[in-house]
Amino acid sequence: MKDFEHYLADCVSWVEEGLHSYLSPAVKNVDKTLAEAMRYSVFQGGKRIRPMLVHASCLAAGGDLQTVLPVACAIEMIHSYSLIHDDLPAMDDDDMRRCNPSCHKKFSEAVAILAGDALQTLAFEILATTPGLSVEQRLVQITTLAKAAGWQGMVSGQSIDIAATENIAATTQILEMMHIKKTGALILASLTMGAYAANASDDLVNLLQQYGRITGLAFQVQDDIMDAISDSHTLGKKPGSDKKNGKATYVSVMGLEQAKGYLADLLKQSAEILESVKKETQPLQGLIHFLGKRIN
């Protein structure tokens, strides 16, 4: 586990070096307040799991990490934008994010919306202009991220989430459909885009995608459990917000112990998939142990 935590810390340093270059205060022709809100949200902290998955899939495919760094930065900007918008009163209505005021509480709702919009569009600008990738690779990267973040992916998942309140009889099937889109789509894209940037074989991409689909779902099950059992310091926001807001979760639908059992089963499936990957997969194996350890 310590090896994985060290690896994760190295990935944080790796991607934040790239993020600082794109979001430097020296960038001209940008409104000062908007730029400050963007940097505030991106550099609040976070585990940088999605960039780590880009890094890990690139390693598994034997690719160049500097070439794939812009891809990792673009994905993290999309993730940051989604958190800004998720925290808004019209969405999940969270005042805290990573132990700090949410973007709309630190600035204003209007500035938060614009900061999210700006991060989203900047992500695609980065992918379109990445010098280390061919034109064909850039097109694949843009298409993959657009589908994962858009109306067929993350945005669709958020829409289903808004509807899945106490007034709707949510089922595990509805939850799975929602989270495969809301959380899983970007995790799957991270693995896919890292592998594609490294010119991975179709067989390796397929195995990484299988791993990503299951692990992405595991992320959300774990998140639901953590919201039910953790404190503010661990979560970085007030615990129990899902229950307070009437959100349908794996804990509310299945019960806490059954949700824990479901998470353990998903992580076992992820580990079994990695056994078929005859490449460097230690970071991906470490992530499985990391997800399981947090709820024990």
Coordinates of C-alpha atoms in Angstrom, one line a residue:
M1 CA 0.0 0.0 0.0
K2 CA 2.8 2.4 0.8
D3 CA 4.3 1.8 -2.6
F4 CA 1.0 2.8 -4.2
E5 CA 0.7 5.9 -2.0
H6 CA 4.2 6.9 -3.1
Y7 CA 3.3 6.2 -6.7
L8 CA 0.1 8.3 -6.4
A9 CA 2.1 11.2 -4.8
D10 CA 4.5 11.1 -7.8
C11 CA 1.6 11.2 -10.2
V12 CA 0.2 14.2 -8.3
S13 CA 3.5 16.1 -8.8
W14 CA 3.6 15.0 -12.4
V15 CA 0.2 16.2 -13.4
E16 CA 0.3 19.4 -11.2
E17 CA 3.4 20.5 -13.0
G18 CA 1.5 20.4 -16.2
L19 CA -1.6 22.0 -14.7
H20 CA 0.4 24.9 -13.4
S21 CA 1.9 25.5 -16.8
Y22 CA -1.6 25.7 -18.4
L23 CA -3.2 27.8 -15.6
S24 CA -0.2 30.1 -14.9
P25 CA -1.0 33.5 -13.5
A26 CA 1.2 34.8 -16.3
V27 CA -1.4 33.8 -19.0
K28 CA -2.6 37.0 -20.5
N29 CA -6.1 38.2 -21.8
V30 CA -7.9 36.3 -19.0
D31 CA -10.3 37.9 -16.5
K32 CA -8.4 38.0 -13.1
T33 CA -11.4 36.7 -11.0
L34 CA -12.2 34.0 -13.5
A35 CA -8.6 32.8 -13.6
E36 CA -8.4 32.8 -9.8
A37 CA -11.6 30.7 -9.5
M38 CA -10.2 28.2 -12.0
R39 CA -6.9 27.8 -10.2
Y40 CA -8.7 27.7 -6.8
S41 CA -10.8 24.8 -7.9
V42 CA -8.1 22.9 -9.7
F43 CA -5.4 23.3 -7.0
Q44 CA -7.6 22.7 -3.9
G45 CA -6.1 19.3 -3.6
G46 CA -7.6 15.9 -4.5
K47 CA -6.0 12.5 -5.1
R48 CA -5.7 13.0 -8.9
I49 CA -6.9 9.5 -9.5
R50 CA -7.9 10.1 -13.2
P51 CA -4.5 11.5 -14.1
M52 CA -3.0 8.5 -12.3
L53 CA -5.0 6.2 -14.5
V54 CA -3.7 8.0 -17.6
H55 CA -0.2 7.6 -16.2
A56 CA -0.8 3.9 -15.3
S57 CA -2.3 2.9 -18.7
C58 CA 0.5 4.7 -20.5
L59 CA 3.0 2.7 -18.5
A60 CA 1.2 -0.5 -19.2
A61 CA 1.4 0.2 -22.9
G62 CA 5.1 1.3 -22.7
G63 CA 4.4 4.9 -23.8
D64 CA 6.1 8.3 -23.2
L65 CA 4.8 9.9 -20.0
Q66 CA 5.6 13.5 -21.2
T67 CA 3.6 12.9 -24.4
V68 CA 0.6 11.8 -22.3
L69 CA 0.9 14.6 -19.7
P70 CA -1.4 17.0 -21.6
V71 CA -4.0 14.3 -21.8
A72 CA -3.9 13.8 -18.0
C73 CA -4.2 17.6 -17.5
A74 CA -7.2 17.8 -19.9
I75 CA -9.0 15.0 -18.0
E76 CA -8.4 16.6 -14.6
M77 CA -9.8 19.9 -15.9
I78 CA -12.9 18.2 -17.0
H79 CA -13.1 16.5 -13.6
S80 CA -12.6 19.8 -11.8
Y81 CA -15.3 21.5 -13.9
S82 CA -17.7 18.7 -13.0
L83 CA -17.1 19.2 -9.3
I84 CA -17.6 22.9 -9.5
H85 CA -21.0 22.4 -11.2
D86 CA -22.0 19.4 -9.0
D87 CA -21.6 21.6 -5.9
L88 CA -23.9 24.3 -7.1
P89 CA -27.2 24.8 -5.2
A90 CA -29.2 23.6 -8.3
M91 CA -27.2 20.3 -8.3
D92 CA -25.8 18.6 -5.1
D93 CA -25.8 21.9 -3.1
D94 CA -22.5 21.3 -1.3
D95 CA -20.8 24.2 0.5
M96 CA -17.5 22.4 1.1
R97 CA -15.1 20.7 -1.3
R98 CA -11.8 19.1 -0.1
C99 CA -12.1 20.9 3.3
N100 CA -12.5 24.3 1.7
P101 CA -15.5 26.4 0.6
S102 CA -16.9 25.3 -2.7
C103 CA -16.1 27.5 -5.7
H104 CA -19.5 29.2 -5.6
K105 CA -19.2 29.9 -1.9
K106 CA -15.7 31.3 -2.3
F107 CA -16.6 33.5 -5.3
S108 CA -20.2 33.4 -6.5
E109 CA -22.6 31.1 -8.4
A110 CA -22.1 33.1 -11.6
V111 CA -18.3 33.0 -11.3
A112 CA -18.4 29.3 -10.4
I113 CA -20.5 28.4 -13.5
L114 CA -18.1 30.4 -15.7
A115 CA -15.0 28.8 -14.2
G116 CA -16.4 25.4 -14.9
D117 CA -17.3 26.4 -18.5
A118 CA -13.7 27.7 -19.0
L119 CA -12.0 24.6 -17.6
Q120 CA -14.2 22.4 -19.9
T121 CA -13.3 24.3 -23.0
L122 CA -9.7 24.6 -22.1
A123 CA -9.4 20.8 -21.8
F124 CA -10.4 20.4 -25.4
E125 CA -8.1 23.2 -26.5
I126 CA -5.2 21.3 -24.9
L127 CA -6.1 18.0 -26.6
A128 CA -6.5 19.8 -30.0
T129 CA -3.0 21.4 -29.8
T130 CA -1.0 18.6 -28.1
P131 CA 2.3 18.6 -30.1
G132 CA 3.3 15.0 -29.1
L133 CA 0.3 13.4 -30.7
S134 CA -0.6 12.9 -34.4
V135 CA -3.7 14.6 -35.8
E136 CA -5.4 11.2 -35.8
Q137 CA -4.5 10.6 -32.2
R138 CA -5.8 14.1 -31.2
L139 CA -9.1 13.4 -32.9
V140 CA -9.5 10.1 -31.0
Q141 CA -8.6 11.8 -27.7
I142 CA -11.1 14.6 -28.3
T143 CA -13.9 12.2 -29.3
T144 CA -13.3 9.9 -26.4
L145 CA -13.4 12.7 -23.8
A146 CA -16.4 14.4 -25.4
K147 CA -18.4 11.2 -25.3
A148 CA -17.3 10.5 -21.7
A149 CA -18.1 14.0 -20.4
G150 CA -21.1 14.8 -22.5
W151 CA -24.8 13.8 -22.8
Q152 CA -24.0 10.1 -23.3
G153 CA -21.7 10.1 -20.3
M154 CA -21.1 12.2 -17.2
V155 CA -23.8 14.9 -17.9
S156 CA -26.4 12.1 -18.5
G157 CA -25.4 10.5 -15.2
Q158 CA -25.8 13.8 -13.4
S159 CA -29.2 14.2 -14.9
I160 CA -30.3 10.8 -13.8
D161 CA -28.8 11.6 -10.3
I162 CA -31.0 14.7 -10.0
A163 CA -34.1 12.6 -10.7
A164 CA -33.0 9.8 -8.3
T165 CA -34.4 11.3 -5.1
E166 CA -36.6 10.0 -2.3
N167 CA -39.6 10.5 -4.5
I168 CA -38.4 7.9 -7.0
A169 CA -38.1 4.2 -6.2
A170 CA -34.5 3.8 -7.1
T171 CA -33.1 0.3 -7.8
T172 CA -29.6 -1.1 -8.0
Q173 CA -30.1 -1.2 -11.8
I174 CA -30.9 2.6 -11.9
L175 CA -27.9 3.3 -9.7
E176 CA -25.6 1.3 -11.9
M177 CA -26.7 3.0 -15.1
M178 CA -26.4 6.4 -13.4
H179 CA -22.8 5.8 -12.0
I180 CA -21.5 4.0 -15.1
K181 CA -22.1 7.4 -16.7
K182 CA -21.6 9.9 -14.0
T183 CA -18.4 8.5 -12.4
G184 CA -17.4 5.6 -14.5
A185 CA -17.3 7.3 -17.9
L186 CA -14.4 9.6 -17.0
I187 CA -12.5 6.8 -15.3
L188 CA -12.9 4.6 -18.4
A189 CA -11.9 7.5 -20.6
S190 CA -8.7 8.1 -18.5
L191 CA -7.5 4.5 -19.1
T192 CA -8.5 4.5 -22.7
M193 CA -6.9 7.8 -23.6
G194 CA -3.7 7.0 -21.8
A195 CA -3.5 3.7 -23.7
Y196 CA -4.3 5.2 -27.1
A197 CA -1.7 7.9 -26.6
A198 CA 0.8 5.2 -26.1
N199 CA -0.3 3.3 -29.2
A200 CA -1.5 0.3 -27.1
S201 CA -2.7 -2.9 -28.8
D202 CA -6.4 -3.4 -29.2
D203 CA -6.2 -6.4 -26.8
L204 CA -4.6 -4.3 -24.1
V205 CA -7.1 -1.4 -24.6
N206 CA -9.9 -3.9 -24.3
L207 CA -8.6 -5.3 -21.0
L208 CA -8.0 -1.8 -19.6
Q209 CA -11.5 -0.8 -20.5
Q210 CA -13.0 -3.9 -18.8
Y211 CA -11.0 -3.0 -15.7
G212 CA -12.2 0.6 -16.0
R213 CA -15.9 -0.2 -16.2
I214 CA -15.8 -2.2 -13.1
T215 CA -13.4 0.0 -11.1
G216 CA -15.4 3.1 -12.1
L217 CA -18.5 1.6 -10.5
A218 CA -16.5 0.5 -7.5
F219 CA -15.4 4.2 -7.0
Q220 CA -19.0 5.3 -6.7
V221 CA -20.0 2.4 -4.3
Q222 CA -17.1 3.4 -2.2
D223 CA -18.0 7.1 -2.3
D224 CA -21.5 6.3 -1.1
I225 CA -20.2 4.2 1.7
M226 CA -17.7 6.9 2.7
D227 CA -20.5 9.5 2.8
A228 CA -22.3 7.3 5.3
I229 CA -19.5 6.4 7.6
S230 CA -16.8 9.1 7.4
D231 CA -16.1 12.4 9.1
S232 CA -15.7 15.8 7.6
H233 CA -11.9 15.7 7.7
T234 CA -11.8 12.4 5.7
L235 CA -14.4 13.4 3.2
G236 CA -13.4 17.1 2.7
K237 CA -17.1 18.0 3.0
K238 CA -20.0 17.4 5.4
P239 CA -20.8 13.7 5.7
G240 CA -24.3 12.5 5.3
S241 CA -25.1 15.0 2.5
D242 CA -26.5 12.3 0.3
K243 CA -29.1 11.3 2.9
K244 CA -29.9 14.9 3.7
N245 CA -30.5 15.7 0.1
G246 CA -32.6 12.6 -0.5
K247 CA -30.1 11.1 -2.9
A248 CA -30.4 7.5 -3.9
T249 CA -27.2 5.7 -3.1
Y250 CA -26.0 2.2 -2.8
V251 CA -26.2 2.5 1.0
S252 CA -29.8 3.8 0.9
V253 CA -30.9 1.1 -1.6
M254 CA -28.8 -1.9 -0.5
G255 CA -27.9 -1.1 3.1
L256 CA -24.4 -0.5 4.4
E257 CA -23.2 -4.1 4.9
Q258 CA -24.6 -5.2 1.5
A259 CA -23.0 -2.2 -0.2
K260 CA -19.6 -3.1 1.4
G261 CA -20.0 -6.7 0.1
Y262 CA -20.9 -5.4 -3.4
L263 CA -17.7 -3.2 -3.4
A264 CA -15.6 -6.2 -2.4
D265 CA -17.1 -8.2 -5.2
L266 CA -16.4 -5.4 -7.8
L267 CA -12.8 -5.1 -6.6
K268 CA -12.3 -8.9 -6.9
Q269 CA -13.5 -8.7 -10.5
S270 CA -11.1 -5.9 -11.2
A271 CA -8.2 -7.9 -9.8
E272 CA -9.1 -10.9 -11.9
I273 CA -9.1 -8.8 -15.1
L274 CA -5.6 -7.5 -14.4
E275 CA -4.4 -11.1 -14.2
S276 CA -4.9 -11.3 -17.9
V277 CA -2.8 -8.2 -18.6
K278 CA 0.8 -9.3 -19.2
K279 CA 2.1 -5.8 -18.7
E280 CA 3.1 -3.4 -15.9
T281 CA -0.1 -3.2 -13.8
Q282 CA 1.2 -2.7 -10.3
P283 CA -0.3 0.8 -10.0
L284 CA -3.7 -0.5 -11.1
Q285 CA -3.5 -3.3 -8.6
G286 CA -2.6 -0.8 -5.9
L287 CA -5.7 1.2 -6.7
I288 CA -7.8 -1.8 -6.0
H289 CA -6.3 -2.3 -2.6
F290 CA -6.6 1.5 -1.9
L291 CA -10.3 1.5 -2.6
G292 CA -10.9 -1.5 -0.4
K293 CA -8.8 -0.2 2.5
R294 CA -10.6 3.1 2.9
I295 CA -13.8 1.5 4.1
N296 CA -12.3 -1.0 6.6

